[in-house]
Coordinates of C-alpha atoms in Angstrom, one line a residue:
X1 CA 0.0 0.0 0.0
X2 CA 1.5 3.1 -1.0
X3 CA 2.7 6.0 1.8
X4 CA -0.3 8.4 1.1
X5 CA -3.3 5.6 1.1
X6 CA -1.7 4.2 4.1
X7 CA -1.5 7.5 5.9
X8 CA -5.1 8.6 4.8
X9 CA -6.5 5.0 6.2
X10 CA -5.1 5.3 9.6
X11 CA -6.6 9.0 9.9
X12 CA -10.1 7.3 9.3
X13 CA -9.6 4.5 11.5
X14 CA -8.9 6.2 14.4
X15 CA -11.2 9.0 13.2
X16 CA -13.7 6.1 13.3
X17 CA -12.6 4.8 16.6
X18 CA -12.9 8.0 18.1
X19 CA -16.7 9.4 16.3
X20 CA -17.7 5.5 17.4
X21 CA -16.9 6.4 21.3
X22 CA -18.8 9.7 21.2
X23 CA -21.5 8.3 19.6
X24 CA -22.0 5.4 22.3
X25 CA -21.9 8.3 25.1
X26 CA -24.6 9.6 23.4
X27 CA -23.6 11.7 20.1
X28 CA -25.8 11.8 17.4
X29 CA -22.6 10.4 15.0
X30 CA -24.3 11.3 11.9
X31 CA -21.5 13.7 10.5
X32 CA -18.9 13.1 13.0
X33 CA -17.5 16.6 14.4
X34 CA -18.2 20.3 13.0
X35 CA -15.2 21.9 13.9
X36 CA -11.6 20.9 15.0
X37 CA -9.6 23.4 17.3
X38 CA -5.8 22.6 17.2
X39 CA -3.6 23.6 19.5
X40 CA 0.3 22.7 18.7
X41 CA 3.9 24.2 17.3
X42 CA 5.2 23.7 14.1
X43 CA 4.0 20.1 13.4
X44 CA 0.5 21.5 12.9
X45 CA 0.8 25.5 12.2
X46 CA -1.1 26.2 9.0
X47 CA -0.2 29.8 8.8
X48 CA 0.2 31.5 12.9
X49 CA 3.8 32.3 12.8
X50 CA 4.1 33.2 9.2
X51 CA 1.5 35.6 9.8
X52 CA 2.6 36.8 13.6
X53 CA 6.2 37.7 12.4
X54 CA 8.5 37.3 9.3
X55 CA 7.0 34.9 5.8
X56 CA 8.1 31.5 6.3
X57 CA 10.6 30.8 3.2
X58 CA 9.8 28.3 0.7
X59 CA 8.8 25.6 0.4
X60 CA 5.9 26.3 2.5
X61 CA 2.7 24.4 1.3
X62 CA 3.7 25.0 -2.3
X63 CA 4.0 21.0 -3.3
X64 CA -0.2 20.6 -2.3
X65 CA -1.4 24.1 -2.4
X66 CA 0.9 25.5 -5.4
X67 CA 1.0 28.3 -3.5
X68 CA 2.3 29.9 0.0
X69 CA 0.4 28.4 3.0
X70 CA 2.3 29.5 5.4
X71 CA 3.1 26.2 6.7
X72 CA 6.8 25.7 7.5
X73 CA 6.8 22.4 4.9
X74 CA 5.8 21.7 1.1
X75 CA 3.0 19.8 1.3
X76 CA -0.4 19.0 3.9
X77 CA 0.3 18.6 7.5
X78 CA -1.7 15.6 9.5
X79 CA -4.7 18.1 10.7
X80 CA -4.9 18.9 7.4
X81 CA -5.8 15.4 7.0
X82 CA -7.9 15.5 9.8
X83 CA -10.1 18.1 8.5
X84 CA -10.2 16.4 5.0
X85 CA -11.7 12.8 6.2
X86 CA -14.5 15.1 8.2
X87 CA -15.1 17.0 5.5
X88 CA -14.0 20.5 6.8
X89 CA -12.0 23.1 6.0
X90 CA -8.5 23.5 6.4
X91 CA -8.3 25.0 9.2
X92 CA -7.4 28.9 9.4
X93 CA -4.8 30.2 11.7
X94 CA -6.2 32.8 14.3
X95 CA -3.3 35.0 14.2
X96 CA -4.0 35.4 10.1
X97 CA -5.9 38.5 9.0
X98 CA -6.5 37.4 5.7
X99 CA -8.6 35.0 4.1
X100 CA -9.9 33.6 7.2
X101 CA -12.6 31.4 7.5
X102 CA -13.6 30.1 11.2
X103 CA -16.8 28.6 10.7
X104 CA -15.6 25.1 11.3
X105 CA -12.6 25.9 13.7
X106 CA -9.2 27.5 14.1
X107 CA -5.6 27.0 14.4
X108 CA -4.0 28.3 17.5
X109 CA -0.5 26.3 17.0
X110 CA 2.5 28.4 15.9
X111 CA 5.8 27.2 14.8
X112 CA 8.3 26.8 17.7
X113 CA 5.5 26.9 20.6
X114 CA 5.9 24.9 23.3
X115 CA 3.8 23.4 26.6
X116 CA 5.7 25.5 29.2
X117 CA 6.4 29.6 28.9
X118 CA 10.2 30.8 27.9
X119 CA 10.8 28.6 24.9
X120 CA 11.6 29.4 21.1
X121 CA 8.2 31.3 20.9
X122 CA 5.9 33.8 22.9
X123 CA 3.0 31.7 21.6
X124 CA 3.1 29.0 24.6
X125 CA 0.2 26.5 25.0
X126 CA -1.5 28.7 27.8
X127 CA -1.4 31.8 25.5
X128 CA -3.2 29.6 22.5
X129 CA -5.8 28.4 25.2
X130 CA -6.1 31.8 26.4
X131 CA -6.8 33.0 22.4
X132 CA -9.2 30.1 22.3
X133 CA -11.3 31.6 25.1
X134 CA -11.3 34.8 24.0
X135 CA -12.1 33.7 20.5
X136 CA -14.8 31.6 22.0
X137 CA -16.3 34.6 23.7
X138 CA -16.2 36.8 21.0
X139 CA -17.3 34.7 18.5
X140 CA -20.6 33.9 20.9
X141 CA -21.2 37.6 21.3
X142 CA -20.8 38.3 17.7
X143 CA -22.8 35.4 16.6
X144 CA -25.8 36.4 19.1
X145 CA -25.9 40.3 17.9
X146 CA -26.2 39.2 14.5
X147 CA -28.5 36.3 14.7
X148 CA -30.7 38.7 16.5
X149 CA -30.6 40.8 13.8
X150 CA -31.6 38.4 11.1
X151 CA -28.2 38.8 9.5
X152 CA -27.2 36.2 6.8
X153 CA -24.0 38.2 5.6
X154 CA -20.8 36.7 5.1
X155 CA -19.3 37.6 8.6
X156 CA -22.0 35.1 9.9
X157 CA -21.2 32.7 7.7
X158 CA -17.5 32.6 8.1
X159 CA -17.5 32.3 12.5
X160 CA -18.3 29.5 14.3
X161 CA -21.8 28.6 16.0
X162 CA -21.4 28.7 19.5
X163 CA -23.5 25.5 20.2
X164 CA -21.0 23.7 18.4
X165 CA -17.5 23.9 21.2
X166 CA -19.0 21.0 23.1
X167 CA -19.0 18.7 19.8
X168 CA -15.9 20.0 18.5
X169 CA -12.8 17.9 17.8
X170 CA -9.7 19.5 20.2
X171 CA -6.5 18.5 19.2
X172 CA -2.9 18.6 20.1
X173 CA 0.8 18.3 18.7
X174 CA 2.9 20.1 21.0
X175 CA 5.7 19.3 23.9
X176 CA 8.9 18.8 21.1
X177 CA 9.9 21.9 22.0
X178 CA 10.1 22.0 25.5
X179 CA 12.4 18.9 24.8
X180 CA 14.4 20.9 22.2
X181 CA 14.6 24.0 24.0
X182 CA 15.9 22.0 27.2
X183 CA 18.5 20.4 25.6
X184 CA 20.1 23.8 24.8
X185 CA 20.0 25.4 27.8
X186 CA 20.6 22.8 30.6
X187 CA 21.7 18.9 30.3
X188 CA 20.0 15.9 29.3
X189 CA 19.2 15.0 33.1
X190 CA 17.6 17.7 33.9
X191 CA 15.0 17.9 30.9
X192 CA 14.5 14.0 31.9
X193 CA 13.3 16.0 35.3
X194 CA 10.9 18.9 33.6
X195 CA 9.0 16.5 32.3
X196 CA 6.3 16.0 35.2
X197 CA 6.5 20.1 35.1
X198 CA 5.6 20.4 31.9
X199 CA 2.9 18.0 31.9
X200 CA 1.1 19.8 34.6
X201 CA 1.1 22.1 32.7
X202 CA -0.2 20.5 29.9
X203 CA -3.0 18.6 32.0
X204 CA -4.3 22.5 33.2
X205 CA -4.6 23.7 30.2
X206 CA -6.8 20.2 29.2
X207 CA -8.7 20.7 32.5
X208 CA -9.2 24.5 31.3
X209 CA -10.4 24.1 27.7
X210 CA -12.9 20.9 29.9
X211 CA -14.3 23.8 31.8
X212 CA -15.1 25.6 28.6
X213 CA -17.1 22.5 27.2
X214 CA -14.4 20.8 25.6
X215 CA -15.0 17.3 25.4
X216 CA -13.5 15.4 22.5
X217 CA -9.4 15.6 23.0
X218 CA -6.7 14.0 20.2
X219 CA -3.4 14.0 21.2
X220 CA -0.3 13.5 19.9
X221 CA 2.8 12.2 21.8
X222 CA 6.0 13.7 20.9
X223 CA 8.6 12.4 18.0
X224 CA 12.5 11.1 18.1
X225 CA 13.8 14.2 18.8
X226 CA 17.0 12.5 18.4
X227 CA 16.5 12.7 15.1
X228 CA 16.2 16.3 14.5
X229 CA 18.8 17.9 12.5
X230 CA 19.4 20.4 15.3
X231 CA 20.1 17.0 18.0
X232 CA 22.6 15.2 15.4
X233 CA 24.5 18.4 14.3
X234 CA 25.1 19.1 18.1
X235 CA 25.8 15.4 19.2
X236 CA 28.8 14.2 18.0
X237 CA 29.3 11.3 20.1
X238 CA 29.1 8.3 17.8
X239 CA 28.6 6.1 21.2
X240 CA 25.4 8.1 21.7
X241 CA 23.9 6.7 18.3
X242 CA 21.0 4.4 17.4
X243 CA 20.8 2.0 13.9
X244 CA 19.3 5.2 12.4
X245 CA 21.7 7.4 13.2
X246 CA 19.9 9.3 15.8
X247 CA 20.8 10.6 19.2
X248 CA 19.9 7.8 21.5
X249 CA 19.9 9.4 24.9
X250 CA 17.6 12.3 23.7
X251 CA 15.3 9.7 21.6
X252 CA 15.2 7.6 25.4
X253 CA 14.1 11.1 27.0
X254 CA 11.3 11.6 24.2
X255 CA 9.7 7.6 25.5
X256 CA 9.8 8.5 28.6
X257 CA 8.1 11.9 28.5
X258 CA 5.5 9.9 26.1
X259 CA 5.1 6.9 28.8
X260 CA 4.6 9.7 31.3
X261 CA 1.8 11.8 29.0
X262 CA -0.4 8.7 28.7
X263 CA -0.4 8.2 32.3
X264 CA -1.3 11.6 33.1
X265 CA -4.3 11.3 30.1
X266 CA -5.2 8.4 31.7
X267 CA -5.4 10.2 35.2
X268 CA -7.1 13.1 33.0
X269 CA -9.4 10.5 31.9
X270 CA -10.6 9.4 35.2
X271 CA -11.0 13.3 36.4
X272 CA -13.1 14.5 34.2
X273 CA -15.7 12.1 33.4
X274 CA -17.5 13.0 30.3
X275 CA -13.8 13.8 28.8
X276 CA -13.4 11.1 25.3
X277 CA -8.8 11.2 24.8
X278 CA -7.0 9.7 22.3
X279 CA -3.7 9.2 22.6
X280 CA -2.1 9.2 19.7
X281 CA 1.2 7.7 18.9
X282 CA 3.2 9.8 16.8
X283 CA 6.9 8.8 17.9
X284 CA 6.3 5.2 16.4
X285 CA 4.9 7.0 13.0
X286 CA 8.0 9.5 12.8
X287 CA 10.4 6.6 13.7
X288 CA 9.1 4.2 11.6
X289 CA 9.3 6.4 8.8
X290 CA 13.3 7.2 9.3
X291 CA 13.6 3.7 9.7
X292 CA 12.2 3.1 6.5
X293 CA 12.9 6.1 4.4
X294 CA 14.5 4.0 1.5
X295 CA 11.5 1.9 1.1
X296 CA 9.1 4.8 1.3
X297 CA 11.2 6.8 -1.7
X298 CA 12.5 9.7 0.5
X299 CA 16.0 10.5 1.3
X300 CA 18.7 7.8 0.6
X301 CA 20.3 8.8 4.1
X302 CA 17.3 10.4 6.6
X303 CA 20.2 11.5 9.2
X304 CA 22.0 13.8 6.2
X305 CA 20.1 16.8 6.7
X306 CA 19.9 19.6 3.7
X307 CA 19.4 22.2 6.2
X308 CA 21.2 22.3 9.4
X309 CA 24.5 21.4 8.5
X310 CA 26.5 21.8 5.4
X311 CA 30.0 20.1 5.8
X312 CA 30.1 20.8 9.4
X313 CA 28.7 24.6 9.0
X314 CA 25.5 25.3 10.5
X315 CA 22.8 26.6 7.5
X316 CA 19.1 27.5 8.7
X317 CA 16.6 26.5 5.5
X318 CA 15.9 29.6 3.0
X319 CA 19.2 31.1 4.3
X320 CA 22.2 31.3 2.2
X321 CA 25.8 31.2 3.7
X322 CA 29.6 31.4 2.3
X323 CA 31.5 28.4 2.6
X324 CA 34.9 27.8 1.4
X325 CA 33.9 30.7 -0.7
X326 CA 30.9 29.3 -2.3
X327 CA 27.5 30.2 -2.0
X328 CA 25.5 27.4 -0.9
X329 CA 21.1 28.3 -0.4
X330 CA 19.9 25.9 1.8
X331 CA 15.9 24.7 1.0
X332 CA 14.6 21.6 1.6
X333 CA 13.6 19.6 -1.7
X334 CA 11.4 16.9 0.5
X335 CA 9.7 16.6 3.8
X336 CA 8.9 13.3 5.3
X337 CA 5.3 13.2 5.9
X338 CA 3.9 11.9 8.8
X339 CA 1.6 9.0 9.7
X340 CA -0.6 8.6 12.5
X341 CA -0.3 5.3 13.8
X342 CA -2.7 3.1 15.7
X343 CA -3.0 -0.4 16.5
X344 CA -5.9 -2.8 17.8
X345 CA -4.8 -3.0 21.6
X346 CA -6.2 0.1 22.7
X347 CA -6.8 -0.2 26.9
X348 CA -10.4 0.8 27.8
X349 CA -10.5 2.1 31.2
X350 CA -14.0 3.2 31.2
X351 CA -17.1 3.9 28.9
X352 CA -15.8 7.8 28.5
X353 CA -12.3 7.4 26.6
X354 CA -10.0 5.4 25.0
X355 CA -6.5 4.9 24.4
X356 CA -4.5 3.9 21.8
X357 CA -1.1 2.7 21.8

């Protein structure tokens, strides 16, 4: 089965697992959800930081969209597959100005966000929940004046219906940078130690978005990070390497935070009782995809980065640097998409959520 079908199936199973569990608590399940509110960093961005600071530099969307997108790849990020298999639009960032259409959702994710405040980006999870509340009230005021009025223009049209938060679809893919930004500023053991932190941190802001009628939460676990470009440009220690080529010690640190975030959604599960989780388990998917990069038709080596290092010389993508007195533009040709993966021993631990490993 080819990469794309495959990816496109597992979205729908667990899609299917997850509009299955809502409908036995009660849900009507006849169209599934009728928005999707994602919350996240650059793995699911669609346009936030591009539009908060400077453009993004190609490619950014142009492979799907044939134009810019703002996203900080070339081609469709998994919500976007999300929103395709329930028939929804792609989602619109809610830092864009432009072209914005909310009436099924919105984007709060920006590229380098992370759970806990002080990392890469201003835009921290409990700023994008704070925008979601204030977008939630504002969008309930707004939609009430108008309604009132008997107006069918399109700013009615283009917002959300306010009766529609407690069916919506709430996802998240963020925590990488937390990781990332650790590793940079303090040693190995002691982002091993921030991760119950930043995981209550992560289960407040769950509990938060709960008490504004959230009910229906994906999320993702976090990737290899010892596989980033940034990890095995700065790791030289060919001891500290996996089959793959990746940073082992940092790749052992992203398991553990992702053992640790299903027991706390487990917990979160038990605590808030009309809560449906998924736990979603996106360092297999990334890993297996490294893993198998040949077989897939991506990179012959996944650990030589384009962008990142250029014989030992540190190149950021879109930038252009001198080296050895040659000019050498940096832009990534492919992107290894990403697969949701999911596997038929998910662990039931009560009528309200399920868990897949």
């Amino acid at each position: 089965m080819g990469l794309l079908k495959l990816r496109r199936l597992l979205v729908v199973l667990i899609l299917g697992l997850l509009i299955g569990v809502t409908t036995a608590g009660g849900g009507s399940g006849k169209c599934g959800f009728p928005a999707v509110y994602n919350f996240g960093d650059s793995n699911s961005d669609t346009g936030g930081i591009s539009a908060a600071f400077n453009a993004i530099q190609p490619p950014n969307g142009e492979t799907f969209f044939r134009r810019p997108s703002g996203r900080a790849c070339d081609g469709r990020l998994i919500v976007d597959f999300i929103a395709e298999k329930l028939k929804l639009p792609y989602l619109s960032a809610y830092l864009d100005s432009l072209g914005t259409n909310f009436r099924h959702g919105a984007n709060f994710a920006t590229g380098g966000s992370s759970i806990c405040p002080g990392g890469y980006s201003p835009f921290h999870l409990g700023i994008q929940v704070s925008q979601f509340i204030q977008f939630k009230s504002r969008i309930t005021d707004l939609f009430n004046r108008l309604h009132s009025n008997n107006k069918t223009s399109i700013p009615i049209k283009r917002i959300a219906r306010p009766q529609e938060f407690s069916k919506a679809l709430y996802t998240f893919d963020i925590g990488q940078n937390d990781l990332a930004y650790g590793y940079q500023h303090s040693s190995e053991e002691q982002v091993r130690a921030s991760i119950p932190d930043i995981l209550n941190t992560f289960s407040e802001a769950v509990q938060q978005l709960y008490k504004e009628g959230a009910r229906y939460f994906w999320v993702h676990n976090t990737g290899p990070i010892g596989c980033l470009p940034y990890s095995i440009l700065y790791n030289k220690s060919p001891d500290n390497r996996d089959s793959n080529g990746c940073v082992e010690s940092q790749n052992e640190v992203s398991r553990e935070f992702n053992r640790q975030l299903k027991s706390r959604l487990l917990k979160l599960g038990k605590k808030l009782p009309l809560a449906r989780i998924i736990h979603i388990d996106m360092y297999s998917a990334k890993y297996l995809l490294i893993t198998e990069a040949k077989t897939q038709g991506f990179v012959k080596n996944p650990v030589k980065f384009c962008c990142g290092s250029y014989y030992g010389y540190h190149i950021d993508c879109g930038k252009r640097e001198v080296v050895n007195g040659t000019t050498h533009h940096c832009q990534l040709t492919k992107l290894v998409k990403l697969l949701v993966t999911h596997d038929n021993h998910g662990t039931t631990t009560s009528q309200h959520y399920k868990f897949s490993h």
